[in-house]
Short mmCIF file of C-alpha atoms in Angstrom, two decimals:
data_model
loop_
_atom_site.label_atom_id
_atom_site.label_comp_id
_atom_site.label_asym_id
_atom_site.label_seq_id
_atom_site.Cartn_x
_atom_site.Cartn_y
_atom_site.Cartn_z
CA UNK A 1 -25.62 9.76 160.21
CA UNK A 2 -26.39 6.29 161.51
CA UNK A 3 -23.82 3.85 162.89
CA UNK A 4 -23.47 1.86 159.66
CA UNK A 5 -22.60 4.99 157.68
CA UNK A 6 -20.08 6.12 160.30
CA UNK A 7 -18.52 2.73 160.20
CA UNK A 8 -18.26 2.85 156.45
CA UNK A 9 -16.92 6.44 156.35
CA UNK A 10 -14.40 5.68 159.12
CA UNK A 11 -13.32 2.32 157.66
CA UNK A 12 -14.28 0.28 160.67
CA UNK A 13 -17.10 -1.90 161.96
CA UNK A 14 -20.22 -1.12 163.82
CA UNK A 15 -18.97 -3.51 166.52
CA UNK A 16 -15.83 -1.45 166.92
CA UNK A 17 -17.88 1.75 167.15
CA UNK A 18 -20.06 0.28 169.89
CA UNK A 19 -16.89 -0.80 171.74
CA UNK A 20 -15.50 2.72 171.53
CA UNK A 21 -18.84 4.03 172.71
CA UNK A 22 -18.78 1.63 175.76
CA UNK A 23 -15.41 3.21 176.66
CA UNK A 24 -16.68 6.73 176.34
CA UNK A 25 -14.58 7.59 173.28
CA UNK A 26 -17.42 7.91 170.69
CA UNK A 27 -20.51 9.93 171.52
CA UNK A 28 -23.72 9.13 169.69
CA UNK A 29 -26.86 11.10 170.00
CA UNK A 30 -30.02 8.99 170.31
CA UNK A 31 -32.94 9.48 168.00
CA UNK A 32 -36.48 9.13 169.33
CA UNK A 33 -36.56 5.55 168.03
CA UNK A 34 -33.37 4.67 170.08
CA UNK A 35 -31.06 4.58 167.03
CA UNK A 36 -27.61 6.01 167.37
CA UNK A 37 -27.00 9.21 165.37
CA UNK A 38 -23.55 10.69 164.83
CA UNK A 39 -22.34 13.97 163.56
CA UNK A 40 -19.56 14.44 161.03
CA UNK A 41 -17.00 15.23 163.82
CA UNK A 42 -17.18 11.59 164.94
CA UNK A 43 -15.60 10.47 161.65
CA UNK A 44 -12.47 12.39 162.59
CA UNK A 45 -12.52 11.13 166.20
CA UNK A 46 -12.84 7.47 165.02
CA UNK A 47 -10.00 7.99 162.48
CA UNK A 48 -7.75 9.27 165.36
CA UNK A 49 -8.74 6.33 167.57
CA UNK A 50 -7.83 3.82 164.85
CA UNK A 51 -4.57 5.65 164.12
CA UNK A 52 -3.53 5.57 167.78
CA UNK A 53 -4.61 1.93 168.25
CA UNK A 54 -2.49 1.12 165.23
CA UNK A 55 0.49 2.85 166.86
CA UNK A 56 0.17 0.66 170.01
CA UNK A 57 -1.94 2.90 172.27
CA UNK A 58 -4.71 1.34 174.36
CA UNK A 59 -8.10 2.94 174.81
CA UNK A 60 -7.19 4.57 178.10
CA UNK A 61 -4.09 6.13 176.41
CA UNK A 62 -6.41 7.53 173.72
CA UNK A 63 -8.75 9.37 176.05
CA UNK A 64 -6.70 12.59 176.27
CA UNK A 65 -6.42 12.75 172.50
CA UNK A 66 -10.16 12.49 172.04
CA UNK A 67 -10.75 15.10 174.71
CA UNK A 68 -8.27 17.43 172.99
CA UNK A 69 -10.18 17.04 169.71
CA UNK A 70 -13.51 17.65 171.45
CA UNK A 71 -12.14 20.94 172.83
CA UNK A 72 -11.85 22.10 169.23
CA UNK A 73 -8.09 21.93 168.73
CA UNK A 74 -6.84 21.39 165.19
CA UNK A 75 -4.66 18.53 166.40
CA UNK A 76 -5.33 15.95 169.05
CA UNK A 77 -1.66 15.97 170.00
CA UNK A 78 -1.36 19.55 171.28
CA UNK A 79 -3.05 19.38 174.69
CA UNK A 80 -0.93 18.91 177.80
CA UNK A 81 -2.47 15.58 178.58
CA UNK A 82 -1.88 14.35 175.00
CA UNK A 83 1.79 15.52 175.13
CA UNK A 84 2.23 13.73 178.49
CA UNK A 85 0.80 10.50 177.00
CA UNK A 86 3.03 10.75 173.95
CA UNK A 87 6.11 11.20 176.20
CA UNK A 88 5.12 8.24 178.34
CA UNK A 89 4.53 6.10 175.32
CA UNK A 90 7.88 7.08 173.69
CA UNK A 91 9.65 6.15 176.99
CA UNK A 92 7.90 2.73 176.91
CA UNK A 93 9.02 2.16 173.30
CA UNK A 94 12.61 3.17 174.18
CA UNK A 95 12.55 0.68 177.01
CA UNK A 96 11.24 -2.13 174.81
CA UNK A 97 13.90 -1.30 172.22
CA UNK A 98 16.63 -1.54 174.94
CA UNK A 99 15.30 -4.89 176.09
CA UNK A 100 15.11 -6.17 172.54
CA UNK A 101 18.64 -4.99 171.81
CA UNK A 102 19.81 -7.01 174.88
CA UNK A 103 17.97 -10.07 173.73
CA UNK A 104 19.45 -9.66 170.25
CA UNK A 105 23.00 -9.49 171.74
CA UNK A 106 22.33 -12.68 173.70
CA UNK A 107 21.03 -14.50 170.64
CA UNK A 108 23.91 -13.31 168.54
CA UNK A 109 26.39 -14.58 171.17
CA UNK A 110 24.61 -17.94 171.34
CA UNK A 111 24.64 -18.27 167.62
CA UNK A 112 28.32 -17.36 167.36
CA UNK A 113 29.19 -19.94 170.08
CA UNK A 114 27.05 -22.58 168.38
CA UNK A 115 28.73 -21.94 165.00
CA UNK A 116 32.18 -22.07 166.65
CA UNK A 117 31.27 -25.33 168.37
CA UNK A 118 30.06 -26.73 165.04
CA UNK A 119 33.31 -25.63 163.29
CA UNK A 120 35.44 -27.39 165.96
CA UNK A 121 33.35 -30.51 165.75
CA UNK A 122 33.81 -30.67 161.96
CA UNK A 123 37.57 -30.41 162.34
CA UNK A 124 37.64 -33.59 164.53
#
């Protein structure tokens, strides 16, 4: 299939596909006329790329998942490098959540103090 058909079937743009190709994630074959040609397996690869991008992974994070798929595994998540990436990403998310919880506590304290100050001012 040509790049336009892959883009349509994968629900993305040809520009995105070229970008993924630049980063070595999508592998076209080249026809004699220079056109890109893709096999059906690339639809699944692009779907996984888009899924992982949507979950906050960057393209370098996605490499082990694509490699796992290309090895013929039923899931891109089962290879050791994929599992390692998932663990690292989960630790990052946990860290972000801890920082956000601290920011929330600080904001809550500031709001409570502001409301108390406002209440005292209204009593004067």
